[in-house]
mmCIF file of C-alpha atoms and ligand atoms in Angstrom:
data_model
loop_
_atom_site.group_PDB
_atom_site.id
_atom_site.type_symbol
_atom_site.label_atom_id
_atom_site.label_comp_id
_atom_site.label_asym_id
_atom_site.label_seq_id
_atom_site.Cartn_x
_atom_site.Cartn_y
_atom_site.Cartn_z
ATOM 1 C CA UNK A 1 -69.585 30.026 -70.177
ATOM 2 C CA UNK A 2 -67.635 29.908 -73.545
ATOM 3 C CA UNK A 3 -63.574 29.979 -72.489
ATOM 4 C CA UNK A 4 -62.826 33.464 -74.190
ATOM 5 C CA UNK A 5 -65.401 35.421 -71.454
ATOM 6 C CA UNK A 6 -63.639 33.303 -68.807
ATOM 7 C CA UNK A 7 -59.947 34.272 -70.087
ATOM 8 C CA UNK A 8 -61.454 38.307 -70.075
ATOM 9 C CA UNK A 9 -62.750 38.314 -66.539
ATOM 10 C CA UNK A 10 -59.435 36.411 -65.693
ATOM 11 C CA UNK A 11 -57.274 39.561 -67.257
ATOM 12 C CA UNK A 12 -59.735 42.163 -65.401
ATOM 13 C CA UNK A 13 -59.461 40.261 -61.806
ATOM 14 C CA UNK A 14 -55.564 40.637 -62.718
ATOM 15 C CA UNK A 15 -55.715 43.980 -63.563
ATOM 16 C CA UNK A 16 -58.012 45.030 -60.880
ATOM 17 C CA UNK A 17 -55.455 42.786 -58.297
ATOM 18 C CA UNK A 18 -52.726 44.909 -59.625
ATOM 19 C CA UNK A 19 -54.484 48.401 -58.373
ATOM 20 C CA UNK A 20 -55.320 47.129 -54.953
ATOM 21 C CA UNK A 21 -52.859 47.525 -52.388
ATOM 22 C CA UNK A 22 -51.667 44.656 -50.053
ATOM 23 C CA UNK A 23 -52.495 45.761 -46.273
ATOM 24 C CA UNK A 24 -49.873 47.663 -44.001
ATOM 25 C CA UNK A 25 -49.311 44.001 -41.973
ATOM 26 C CA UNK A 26 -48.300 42.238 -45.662
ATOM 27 C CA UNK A 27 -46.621 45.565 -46.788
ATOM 28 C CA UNK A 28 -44.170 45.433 -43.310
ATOM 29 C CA UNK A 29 -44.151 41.581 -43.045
ATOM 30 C CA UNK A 30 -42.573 41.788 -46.682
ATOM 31 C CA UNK A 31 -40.557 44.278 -46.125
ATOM 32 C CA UNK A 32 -38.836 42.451 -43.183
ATOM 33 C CA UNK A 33 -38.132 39.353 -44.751
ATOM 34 C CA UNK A 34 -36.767 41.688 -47.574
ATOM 35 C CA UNK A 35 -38.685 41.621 -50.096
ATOM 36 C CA UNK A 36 -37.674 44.352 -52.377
ATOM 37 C CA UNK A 37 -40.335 44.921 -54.767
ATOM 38 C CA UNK A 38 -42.425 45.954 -51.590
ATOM 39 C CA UNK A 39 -39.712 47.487 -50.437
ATOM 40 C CA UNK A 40 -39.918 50.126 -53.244
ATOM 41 C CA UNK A 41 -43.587 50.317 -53.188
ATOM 42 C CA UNK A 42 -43.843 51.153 -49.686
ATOM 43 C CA UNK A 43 -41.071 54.270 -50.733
ATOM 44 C CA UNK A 44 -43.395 54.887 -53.732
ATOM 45 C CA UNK A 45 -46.402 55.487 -51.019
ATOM 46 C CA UNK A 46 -44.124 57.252 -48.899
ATOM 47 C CA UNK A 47 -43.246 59.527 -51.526
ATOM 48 C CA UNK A 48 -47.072 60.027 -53.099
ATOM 49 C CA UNK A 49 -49.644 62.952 -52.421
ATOM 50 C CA UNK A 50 -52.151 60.909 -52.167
ATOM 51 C CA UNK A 51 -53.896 61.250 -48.686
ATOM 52 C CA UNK A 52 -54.741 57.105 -48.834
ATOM 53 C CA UNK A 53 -51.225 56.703 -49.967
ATOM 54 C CA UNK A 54 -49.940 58.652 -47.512
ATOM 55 C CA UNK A 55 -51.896 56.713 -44.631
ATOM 56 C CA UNK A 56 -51.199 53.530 -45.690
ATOM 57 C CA UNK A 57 -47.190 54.503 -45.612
ATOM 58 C CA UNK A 58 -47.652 56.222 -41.864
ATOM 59 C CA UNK A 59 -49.133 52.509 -40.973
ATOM 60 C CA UNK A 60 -46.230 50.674 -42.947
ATOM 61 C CA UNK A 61 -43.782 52.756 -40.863
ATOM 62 C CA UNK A 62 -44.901 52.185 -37.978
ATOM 63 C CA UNK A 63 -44.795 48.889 -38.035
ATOM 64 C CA UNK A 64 -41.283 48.962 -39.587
ATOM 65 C CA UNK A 65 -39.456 51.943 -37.153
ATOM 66 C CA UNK A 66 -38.907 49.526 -34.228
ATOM 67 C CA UNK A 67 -36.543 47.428 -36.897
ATOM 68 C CA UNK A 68 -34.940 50.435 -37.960
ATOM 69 C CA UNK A 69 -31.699 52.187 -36.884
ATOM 70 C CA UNK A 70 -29.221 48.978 -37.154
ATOM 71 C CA UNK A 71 -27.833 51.049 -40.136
ATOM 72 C CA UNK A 72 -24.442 52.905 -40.939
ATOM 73 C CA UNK A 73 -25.899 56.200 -42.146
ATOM 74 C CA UNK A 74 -23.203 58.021 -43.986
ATOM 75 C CA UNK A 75 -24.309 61.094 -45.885
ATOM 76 C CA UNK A 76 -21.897 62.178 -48.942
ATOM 77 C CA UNK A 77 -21.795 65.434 -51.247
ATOM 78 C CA UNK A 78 -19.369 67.152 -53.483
ATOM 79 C CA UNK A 79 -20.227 69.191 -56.471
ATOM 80 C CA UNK A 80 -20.993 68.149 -59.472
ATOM 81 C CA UNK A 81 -18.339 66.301 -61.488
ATOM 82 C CA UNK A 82 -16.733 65.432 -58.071
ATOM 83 C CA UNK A 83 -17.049 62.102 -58.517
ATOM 84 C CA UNK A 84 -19.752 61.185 -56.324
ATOM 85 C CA UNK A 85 -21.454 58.083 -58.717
ATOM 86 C CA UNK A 86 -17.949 56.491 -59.494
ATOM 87 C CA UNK A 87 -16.991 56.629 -55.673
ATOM 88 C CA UNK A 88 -20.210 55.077 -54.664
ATOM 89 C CA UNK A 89 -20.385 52.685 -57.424
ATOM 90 C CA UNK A 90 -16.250 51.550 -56.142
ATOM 91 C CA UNK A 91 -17.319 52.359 -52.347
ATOM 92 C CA UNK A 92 -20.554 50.382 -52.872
ATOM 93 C CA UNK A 93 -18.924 47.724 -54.204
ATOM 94 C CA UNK A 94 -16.158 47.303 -51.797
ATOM 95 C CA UNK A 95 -18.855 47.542 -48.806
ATOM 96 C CA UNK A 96 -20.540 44.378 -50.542
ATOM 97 C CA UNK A 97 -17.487 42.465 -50.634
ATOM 98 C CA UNK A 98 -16.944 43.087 -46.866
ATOM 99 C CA UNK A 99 -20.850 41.387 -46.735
ATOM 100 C CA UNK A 100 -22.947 44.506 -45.969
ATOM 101 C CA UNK A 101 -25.793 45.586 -47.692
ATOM 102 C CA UNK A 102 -26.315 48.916 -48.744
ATOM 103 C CA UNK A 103 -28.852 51.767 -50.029
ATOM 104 C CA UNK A 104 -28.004 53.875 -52.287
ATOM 105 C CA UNK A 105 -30.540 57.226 -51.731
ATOM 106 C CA UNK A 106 -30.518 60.851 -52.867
ATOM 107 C CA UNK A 107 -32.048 64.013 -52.008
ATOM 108 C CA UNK A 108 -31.542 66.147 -55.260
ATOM 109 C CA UNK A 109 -33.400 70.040 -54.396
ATOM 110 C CA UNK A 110 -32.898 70.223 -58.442
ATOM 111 C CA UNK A 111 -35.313 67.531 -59.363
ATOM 112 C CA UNK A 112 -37.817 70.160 -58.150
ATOM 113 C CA UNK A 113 -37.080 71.752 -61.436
ATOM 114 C CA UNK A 114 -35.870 68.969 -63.790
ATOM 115 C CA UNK A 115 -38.551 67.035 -62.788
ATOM 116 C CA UNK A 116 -36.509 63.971 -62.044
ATOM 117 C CA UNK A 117 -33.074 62.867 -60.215
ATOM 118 C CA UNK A 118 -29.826 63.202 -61.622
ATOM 119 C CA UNK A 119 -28.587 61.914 -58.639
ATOM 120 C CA UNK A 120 -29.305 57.738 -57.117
ATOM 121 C CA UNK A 121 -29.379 57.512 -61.106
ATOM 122 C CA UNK A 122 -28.978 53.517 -61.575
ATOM 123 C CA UNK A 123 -27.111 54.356 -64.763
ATOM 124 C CA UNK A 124 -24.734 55.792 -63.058
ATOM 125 C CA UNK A 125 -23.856 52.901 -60.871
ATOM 126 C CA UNK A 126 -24.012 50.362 -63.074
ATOM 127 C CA UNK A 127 -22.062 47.561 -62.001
ATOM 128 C CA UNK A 128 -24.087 48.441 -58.228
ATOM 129 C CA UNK A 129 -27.136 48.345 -59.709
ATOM 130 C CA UNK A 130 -27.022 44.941 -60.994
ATOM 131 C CA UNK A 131 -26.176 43.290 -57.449
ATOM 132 C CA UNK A 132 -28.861 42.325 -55.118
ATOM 133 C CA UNK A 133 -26.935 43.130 -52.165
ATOM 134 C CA UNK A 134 -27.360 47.012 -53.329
ATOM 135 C CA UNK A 135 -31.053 48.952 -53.252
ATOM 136 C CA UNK A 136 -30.425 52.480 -55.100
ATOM 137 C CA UNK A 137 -33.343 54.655 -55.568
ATOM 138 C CA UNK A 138 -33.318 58.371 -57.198
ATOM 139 C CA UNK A 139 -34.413 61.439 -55.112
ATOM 140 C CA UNK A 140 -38.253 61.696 -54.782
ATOM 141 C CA UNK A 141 -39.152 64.974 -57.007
ATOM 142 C CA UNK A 142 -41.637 67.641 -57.384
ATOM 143 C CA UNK A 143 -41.468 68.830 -53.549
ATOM 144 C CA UNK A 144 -39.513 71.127 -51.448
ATOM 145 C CA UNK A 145 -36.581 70.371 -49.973
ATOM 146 C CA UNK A 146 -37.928 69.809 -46.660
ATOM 147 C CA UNK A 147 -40.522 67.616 -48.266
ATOM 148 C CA UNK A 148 -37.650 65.733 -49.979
ATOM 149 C CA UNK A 149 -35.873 65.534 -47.284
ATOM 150 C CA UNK A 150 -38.465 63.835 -45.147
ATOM 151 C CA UNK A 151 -39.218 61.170 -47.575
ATOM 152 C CA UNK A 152 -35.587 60.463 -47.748
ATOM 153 C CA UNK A 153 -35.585 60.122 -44.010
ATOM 154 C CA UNK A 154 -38.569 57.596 -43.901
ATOM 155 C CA UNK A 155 -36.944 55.583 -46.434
ATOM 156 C CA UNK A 156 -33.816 55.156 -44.918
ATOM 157 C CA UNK A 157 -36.287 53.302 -42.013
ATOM 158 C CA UNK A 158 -37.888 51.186 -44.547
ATOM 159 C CA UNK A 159 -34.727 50.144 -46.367
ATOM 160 C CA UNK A 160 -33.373 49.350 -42.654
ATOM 161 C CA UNK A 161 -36.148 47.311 -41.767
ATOM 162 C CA UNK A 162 -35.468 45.457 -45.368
ATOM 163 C CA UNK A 163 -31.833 44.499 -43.926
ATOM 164 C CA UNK A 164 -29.670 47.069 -45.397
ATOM 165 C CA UNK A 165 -27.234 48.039 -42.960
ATOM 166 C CA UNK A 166 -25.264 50.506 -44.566
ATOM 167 C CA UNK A 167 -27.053 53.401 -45.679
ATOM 168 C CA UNK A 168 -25.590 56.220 -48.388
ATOM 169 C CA UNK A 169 -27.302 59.355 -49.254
ATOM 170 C CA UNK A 170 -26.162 61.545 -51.930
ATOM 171 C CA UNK A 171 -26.538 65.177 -52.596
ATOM 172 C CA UNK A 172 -25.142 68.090 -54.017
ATOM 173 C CA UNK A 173 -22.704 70.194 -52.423
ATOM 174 C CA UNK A 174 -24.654 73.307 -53.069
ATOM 175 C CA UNK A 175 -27.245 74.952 -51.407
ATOM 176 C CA UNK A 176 -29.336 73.945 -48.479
ATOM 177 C CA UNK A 177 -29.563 70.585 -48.729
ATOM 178 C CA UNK A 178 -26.067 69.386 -47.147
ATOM 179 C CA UNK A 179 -27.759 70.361 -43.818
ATOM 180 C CA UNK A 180 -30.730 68.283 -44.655
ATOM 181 C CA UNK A 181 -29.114 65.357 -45.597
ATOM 182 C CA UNK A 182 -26.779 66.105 -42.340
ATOM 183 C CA UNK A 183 -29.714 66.007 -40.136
ATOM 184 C CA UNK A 184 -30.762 62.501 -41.397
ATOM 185 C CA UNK A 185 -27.043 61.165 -41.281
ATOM 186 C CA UNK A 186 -24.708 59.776 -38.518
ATOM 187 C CA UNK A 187 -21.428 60.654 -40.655
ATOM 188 C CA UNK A 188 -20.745 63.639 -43.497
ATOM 189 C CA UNK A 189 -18.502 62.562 -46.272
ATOM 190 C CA UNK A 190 -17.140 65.435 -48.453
ATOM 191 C CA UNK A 191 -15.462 64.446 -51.522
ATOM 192 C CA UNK A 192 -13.583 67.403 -53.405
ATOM 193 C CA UNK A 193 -11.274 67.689 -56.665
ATOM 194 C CA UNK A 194 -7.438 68.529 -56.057
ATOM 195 C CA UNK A 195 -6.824 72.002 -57.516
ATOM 196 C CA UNK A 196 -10.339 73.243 -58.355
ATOM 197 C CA UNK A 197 -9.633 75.893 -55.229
ATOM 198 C CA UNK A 198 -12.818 76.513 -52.669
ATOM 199 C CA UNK A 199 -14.457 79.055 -55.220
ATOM 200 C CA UNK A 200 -14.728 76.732 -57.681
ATOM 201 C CA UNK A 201 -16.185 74.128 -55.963
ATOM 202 C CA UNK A 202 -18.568 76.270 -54.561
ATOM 203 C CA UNK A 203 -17.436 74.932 -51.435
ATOM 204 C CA UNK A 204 -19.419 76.796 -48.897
ATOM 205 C CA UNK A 205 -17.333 77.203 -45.009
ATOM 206 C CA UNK A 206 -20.985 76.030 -43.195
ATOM 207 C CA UNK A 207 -20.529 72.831 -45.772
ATOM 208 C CA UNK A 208 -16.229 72.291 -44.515
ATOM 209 C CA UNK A 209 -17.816 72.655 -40.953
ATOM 210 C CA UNK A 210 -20.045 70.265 -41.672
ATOM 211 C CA UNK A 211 -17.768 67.863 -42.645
ATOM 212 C CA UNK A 212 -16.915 64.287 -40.491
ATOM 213 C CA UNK A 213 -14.606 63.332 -43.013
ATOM 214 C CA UNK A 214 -13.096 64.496 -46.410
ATOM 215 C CA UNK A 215 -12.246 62.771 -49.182
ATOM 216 C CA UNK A 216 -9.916 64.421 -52.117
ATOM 217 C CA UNK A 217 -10.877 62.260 -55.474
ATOM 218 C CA UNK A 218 -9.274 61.230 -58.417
ATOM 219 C CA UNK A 219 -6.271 60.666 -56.711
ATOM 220 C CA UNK A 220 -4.468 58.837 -59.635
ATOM 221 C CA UNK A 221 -2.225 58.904 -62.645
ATOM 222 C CA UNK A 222 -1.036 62.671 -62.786
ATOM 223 C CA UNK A 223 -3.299 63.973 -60.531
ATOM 224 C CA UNK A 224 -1.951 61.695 -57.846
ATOM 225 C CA UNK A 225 0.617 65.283 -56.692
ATOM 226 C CA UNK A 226 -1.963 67.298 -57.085
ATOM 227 C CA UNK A 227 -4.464 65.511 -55.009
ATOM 228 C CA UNK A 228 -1.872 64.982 -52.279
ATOM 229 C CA UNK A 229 -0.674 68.678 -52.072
ATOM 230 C CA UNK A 230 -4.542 69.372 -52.380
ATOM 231 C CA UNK A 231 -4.669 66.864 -49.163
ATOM 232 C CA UNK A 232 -2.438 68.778 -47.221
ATOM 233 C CA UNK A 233 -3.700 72.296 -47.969
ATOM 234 C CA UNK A 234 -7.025 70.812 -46.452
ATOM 235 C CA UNK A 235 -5.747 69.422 -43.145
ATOM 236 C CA UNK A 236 -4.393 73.029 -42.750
ATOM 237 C CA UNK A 237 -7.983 74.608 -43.563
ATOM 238 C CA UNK A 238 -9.975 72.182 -41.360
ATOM 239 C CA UNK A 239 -7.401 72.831 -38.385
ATOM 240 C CA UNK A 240 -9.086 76.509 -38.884
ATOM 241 C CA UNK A 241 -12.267 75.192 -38.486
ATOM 242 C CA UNK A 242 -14.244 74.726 -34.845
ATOM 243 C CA UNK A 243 -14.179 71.560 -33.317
ATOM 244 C CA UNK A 244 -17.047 69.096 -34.119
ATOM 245 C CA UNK A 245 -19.526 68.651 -31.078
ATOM 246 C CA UNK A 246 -18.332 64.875 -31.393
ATOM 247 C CA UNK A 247 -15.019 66.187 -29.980
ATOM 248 C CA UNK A 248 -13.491 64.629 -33.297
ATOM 249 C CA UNK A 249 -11.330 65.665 -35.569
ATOM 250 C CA UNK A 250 -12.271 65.737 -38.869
ATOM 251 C CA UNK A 251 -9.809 63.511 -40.993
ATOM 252 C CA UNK A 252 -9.045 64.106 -44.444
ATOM 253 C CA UNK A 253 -7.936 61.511 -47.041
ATOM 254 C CA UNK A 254 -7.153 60.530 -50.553
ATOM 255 C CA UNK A 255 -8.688 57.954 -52.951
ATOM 256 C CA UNK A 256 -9.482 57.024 -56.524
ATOM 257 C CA UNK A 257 -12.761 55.049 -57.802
ATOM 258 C CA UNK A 258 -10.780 53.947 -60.727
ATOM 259 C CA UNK A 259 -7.752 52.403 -59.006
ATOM 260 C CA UNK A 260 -9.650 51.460 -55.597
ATOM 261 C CA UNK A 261 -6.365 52.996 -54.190
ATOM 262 C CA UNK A 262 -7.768 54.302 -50.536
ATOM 263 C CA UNK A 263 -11.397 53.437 -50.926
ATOM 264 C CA UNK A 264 -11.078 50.504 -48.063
ATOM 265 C CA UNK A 265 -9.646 53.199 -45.735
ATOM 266 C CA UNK A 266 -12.189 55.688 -46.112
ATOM 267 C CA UNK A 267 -14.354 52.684 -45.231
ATOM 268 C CA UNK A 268 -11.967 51.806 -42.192
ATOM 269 C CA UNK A 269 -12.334 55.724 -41.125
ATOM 270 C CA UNK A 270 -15.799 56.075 -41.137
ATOM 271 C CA UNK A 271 -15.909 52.383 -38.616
ATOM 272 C CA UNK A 272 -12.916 54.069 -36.433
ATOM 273 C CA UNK A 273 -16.178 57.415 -36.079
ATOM 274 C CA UNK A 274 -18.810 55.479 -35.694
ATOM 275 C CA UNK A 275 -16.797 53.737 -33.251
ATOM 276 C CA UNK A 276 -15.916 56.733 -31.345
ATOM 277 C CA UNK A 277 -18.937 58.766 -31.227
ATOM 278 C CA UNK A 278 -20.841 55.203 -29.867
ATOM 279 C CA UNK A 279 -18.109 54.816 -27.361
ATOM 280 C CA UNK A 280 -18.238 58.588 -26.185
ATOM 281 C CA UNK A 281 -22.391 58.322 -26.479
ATOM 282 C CA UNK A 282 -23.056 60.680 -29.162
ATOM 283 C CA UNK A 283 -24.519 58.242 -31.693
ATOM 284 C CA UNK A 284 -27.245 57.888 -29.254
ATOM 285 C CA UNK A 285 -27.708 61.867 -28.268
ATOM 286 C CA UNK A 286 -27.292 63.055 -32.562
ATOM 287 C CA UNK A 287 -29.883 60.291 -33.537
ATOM 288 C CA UNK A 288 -32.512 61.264 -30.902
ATOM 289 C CA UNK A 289 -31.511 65.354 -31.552
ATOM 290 C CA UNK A 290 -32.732 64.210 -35.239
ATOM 291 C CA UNK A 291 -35.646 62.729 -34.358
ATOM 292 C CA UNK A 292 -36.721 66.243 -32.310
ATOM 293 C CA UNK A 293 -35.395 68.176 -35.361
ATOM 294 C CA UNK A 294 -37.680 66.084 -38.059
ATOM 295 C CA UNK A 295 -40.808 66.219 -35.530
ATOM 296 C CA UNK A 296 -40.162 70.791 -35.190
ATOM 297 C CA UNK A 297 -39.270 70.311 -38.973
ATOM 298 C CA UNK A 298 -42.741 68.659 -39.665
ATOM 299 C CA UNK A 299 -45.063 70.686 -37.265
ATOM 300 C CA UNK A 300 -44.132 74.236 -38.631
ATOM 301 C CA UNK A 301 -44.542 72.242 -42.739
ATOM 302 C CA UNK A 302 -47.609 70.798 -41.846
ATOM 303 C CA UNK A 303 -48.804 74.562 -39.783
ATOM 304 C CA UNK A 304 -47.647 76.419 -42.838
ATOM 305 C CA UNK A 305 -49.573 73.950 -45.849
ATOM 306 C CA UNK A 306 -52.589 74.478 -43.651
ATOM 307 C CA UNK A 307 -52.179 77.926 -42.995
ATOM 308 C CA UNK A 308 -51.696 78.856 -46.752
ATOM 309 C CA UNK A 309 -54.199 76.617 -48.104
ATOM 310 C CA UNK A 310 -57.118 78.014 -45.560
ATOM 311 C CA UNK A 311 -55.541 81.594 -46.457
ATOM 312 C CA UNK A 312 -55.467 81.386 -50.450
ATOM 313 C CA UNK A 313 -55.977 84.534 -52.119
ATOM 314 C CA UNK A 314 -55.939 86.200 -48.781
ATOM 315 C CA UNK A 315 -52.442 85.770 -48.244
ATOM 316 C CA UNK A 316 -51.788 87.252 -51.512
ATOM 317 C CA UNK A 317 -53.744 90.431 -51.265
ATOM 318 C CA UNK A 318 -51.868 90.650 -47.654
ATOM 319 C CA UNK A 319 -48.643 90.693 -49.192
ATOM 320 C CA UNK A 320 -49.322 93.103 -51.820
ATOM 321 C CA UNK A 321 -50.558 95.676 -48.764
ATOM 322 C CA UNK A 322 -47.194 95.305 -47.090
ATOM 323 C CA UNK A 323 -45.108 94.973 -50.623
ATOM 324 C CA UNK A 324 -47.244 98.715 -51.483
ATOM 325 C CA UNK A 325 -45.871 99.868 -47.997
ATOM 326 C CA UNK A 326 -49.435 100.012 -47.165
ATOM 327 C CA UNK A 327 -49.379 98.024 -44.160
ATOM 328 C CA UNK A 328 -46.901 96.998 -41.923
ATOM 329 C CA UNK A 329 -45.427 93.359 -42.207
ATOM 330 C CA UNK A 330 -45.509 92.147 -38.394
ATOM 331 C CA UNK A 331 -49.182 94.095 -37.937
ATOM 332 C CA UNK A 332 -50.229 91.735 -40.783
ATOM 333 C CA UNK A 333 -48.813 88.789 -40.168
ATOM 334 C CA UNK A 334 -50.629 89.137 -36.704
ATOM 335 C CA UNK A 335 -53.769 89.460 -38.218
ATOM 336 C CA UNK A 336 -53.506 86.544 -40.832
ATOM 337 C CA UNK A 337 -53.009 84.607 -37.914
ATOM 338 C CA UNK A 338 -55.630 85.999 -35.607
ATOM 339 C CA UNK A 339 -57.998 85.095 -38.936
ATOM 340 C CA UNK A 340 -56.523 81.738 -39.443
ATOM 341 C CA UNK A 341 -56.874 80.570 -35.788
ATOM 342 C CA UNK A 342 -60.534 81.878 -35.853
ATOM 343 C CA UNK A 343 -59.910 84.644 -33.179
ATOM 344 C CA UNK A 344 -61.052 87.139 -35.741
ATOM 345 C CA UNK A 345 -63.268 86.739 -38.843
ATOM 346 C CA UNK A 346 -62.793 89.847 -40.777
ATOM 347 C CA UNK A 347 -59.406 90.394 -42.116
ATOM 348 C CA UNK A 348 -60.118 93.863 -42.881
ATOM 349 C CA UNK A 349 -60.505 95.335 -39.806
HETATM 350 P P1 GDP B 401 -20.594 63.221 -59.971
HETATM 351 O O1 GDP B 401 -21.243 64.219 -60.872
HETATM 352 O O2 GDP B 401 -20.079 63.858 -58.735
HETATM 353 O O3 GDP B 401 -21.437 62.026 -59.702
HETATM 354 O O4 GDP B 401 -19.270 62.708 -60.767
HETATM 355 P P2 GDP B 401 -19.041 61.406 -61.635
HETATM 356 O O5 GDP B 401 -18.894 60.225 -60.759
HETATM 357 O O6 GDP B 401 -20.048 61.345 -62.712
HETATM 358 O O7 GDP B 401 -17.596 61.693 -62.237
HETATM 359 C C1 GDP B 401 -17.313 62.805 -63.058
HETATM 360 C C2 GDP B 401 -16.160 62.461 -63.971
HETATM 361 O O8 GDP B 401 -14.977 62.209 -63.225
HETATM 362 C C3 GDP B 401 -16.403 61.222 -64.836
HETATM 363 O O9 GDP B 401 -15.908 61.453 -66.119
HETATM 364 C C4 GDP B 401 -15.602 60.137 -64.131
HETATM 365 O O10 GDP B 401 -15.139 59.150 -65.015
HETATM 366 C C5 GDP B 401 -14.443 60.923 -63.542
HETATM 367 N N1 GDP B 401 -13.929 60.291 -62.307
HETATM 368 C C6 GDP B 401 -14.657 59.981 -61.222
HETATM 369 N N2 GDP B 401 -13.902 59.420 -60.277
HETATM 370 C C7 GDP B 401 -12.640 59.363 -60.794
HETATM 371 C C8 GDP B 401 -11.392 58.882 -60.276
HETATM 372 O O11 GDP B 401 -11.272 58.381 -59.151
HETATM 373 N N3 GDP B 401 -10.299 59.023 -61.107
HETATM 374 C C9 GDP B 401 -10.386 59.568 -62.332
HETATM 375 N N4 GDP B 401 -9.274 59.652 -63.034
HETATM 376 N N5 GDP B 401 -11.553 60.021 -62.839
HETATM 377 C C10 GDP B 401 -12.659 59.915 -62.093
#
């Protein structure tokens, strides 16, 4: 066999090695000793539609969830502009210093539209990016928010598994997806500009509620005043608030990514509540009301896909009826449902 032919069915063997997936055992085995390029292929299969994607990540997490959950989850928003990539990138950096390991995730309800993350952006944390001790991957995109949301949540499990043990997921302080990423988190950092006022910020009362802990930024040069008065005006607002079902207070502090001034105590904070909420057993009782939450959250998604998809056109000329005033909205949502558990087969009746 001349050598060329020999080189060419060398290069398709490679290139045919390259599409084949290793198994769910190598996959989790990898993952464990912390590997990190199939680290972020399992989240790539995690976050694909493809049905042999997707059952080949349900196999990789289960062998990976009983090495999860040795993580410090801390979920942190702000609007845009807040300074949530400089904070992380100082934060992030201080955390690897004290010899943790840490994930940098996202859940970003705009990549829906932009069609990719402006959040977990490795540009963004630059100096992060380049350590090994830091993993930092972008929102998954092109899904709802629940869907999103979800992927995020299996992620964090695979990243745990990998040996991260401090886990940060950004998002945007607007919208819905502060309760998501709440749901997924065992603290809630909310970072906010001195002197912007609530409006502004679009600073919603459910997201202050929300809160474990709140950070005022850019507390430096001039604005170090402003950020303190800012401080104060918040401790006054969150005594407003009802209490947390932790029992604990939410604390509110000062710091500045580009001094480093009050970055370690924000880090010192959020030990003293994970502390406190192990001691008093809530840890425990939060992470196993998340679990339920996720498993209701994924029942009614995967009910609805399946309802809508057997429905199709259906649905739509349903929905027109009831939009005409033609028929009544809870008369045909009963019957849609009748039709789509098979108890009736015409819809017209
Ligand atoms: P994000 O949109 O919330 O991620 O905000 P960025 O981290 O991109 O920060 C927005 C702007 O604020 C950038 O121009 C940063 O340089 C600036 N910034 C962020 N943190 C600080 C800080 O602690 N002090 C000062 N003076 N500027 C900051």
């Amino acid at each position: 066999m001349p050598e060329t032919e020999g080189k060419e069915e060398a290069q398709i063997r490679g290139s045919i090695k390259k599409k084949s997936l290793p198994d769910a055992e190598t996959f989790s085995q990898g993952i464990l000793s912390g590997n990190i390029v199939l680290l972020s292929r399992a989240i790539t299969l995690v976050e694909s539609t493809l049905p042999s994607h997707q059952e080949l990540a349900e196999a990789i997490l289960e062998k990976c969830l009983p090495h999860s959950g040795k993580s410090i989850r801390v979920g942190i928003t702000g609007i845009p502009g807040v300074g949530k990539s400089t904070f992380i990138e100082s934060f992030g950096n201080h955390l690897i210093e004290q010899g943790r390991k840490i994930a940098v995730l996202a859940v970003d309800p705009t990549s829906q539209l932009s069609k990719g993350s402006i959040l977990g952006d490795k540009t963004r944390m630059e100096i992060l990016s380049r350590k090994k001790e830091a993993f930092i991957r972008p929102s998954p995109s092109g899904d709802s928010l629940g869907g999103v949301a979800r992927k995020t949540r299996e992620t964090i499990f695979l990243c745990e598994a990998a040996g991260f043990d401090t886990i940060l997921v950004e998002t945007v302080g607007v919208g819905q997806s502060e309760t998501a990423v709440n749901s997924m988190v065992d603290i809630f950092l909310l970072l906010l500009i001195a002197g912007a006022g609530d409006e502004l910020q679009g600073i919603k009362r459910g997201i202050m509620e929300m809160a474990d802990l709140i950070a005022i930024t850019k507390a430096d040069g001039e604005n170090t005043a402003r950020a303190n008065r800012a401080k104060a005006e918040t401790i006054s607002a969150v005594h407003f608030l009802p209490a947390h079902e932790s029992g604990i207070k939410t604390e509110v502090r000062t710091c500045s990514a580009v001094t480093g001034e009050g970055i370690s105590e924000i880090w010192t904070e959020i030990l003293n509540f994970i502390q406190a909420i192990k001691d008093k057993g809530y840890l425990d009782k939060k992470r196993k009301e998340q679990a339920k939450h996720w498993l209701h959250e994924s029942v009614q998604s995967m009910l609805l896909d399946d309802f809508f998809s057997k429905l199709g056109n259906d649905f739509h000329k349903a929905e027109e009826l009831v939009t005409e005033g033609l028929a009544g909205s809870y008369q045909t949502a009963r019957k849609l449902v009748k039709y789509y558990k098979n108890e009736d087969n015409n819809l017209d009746q």
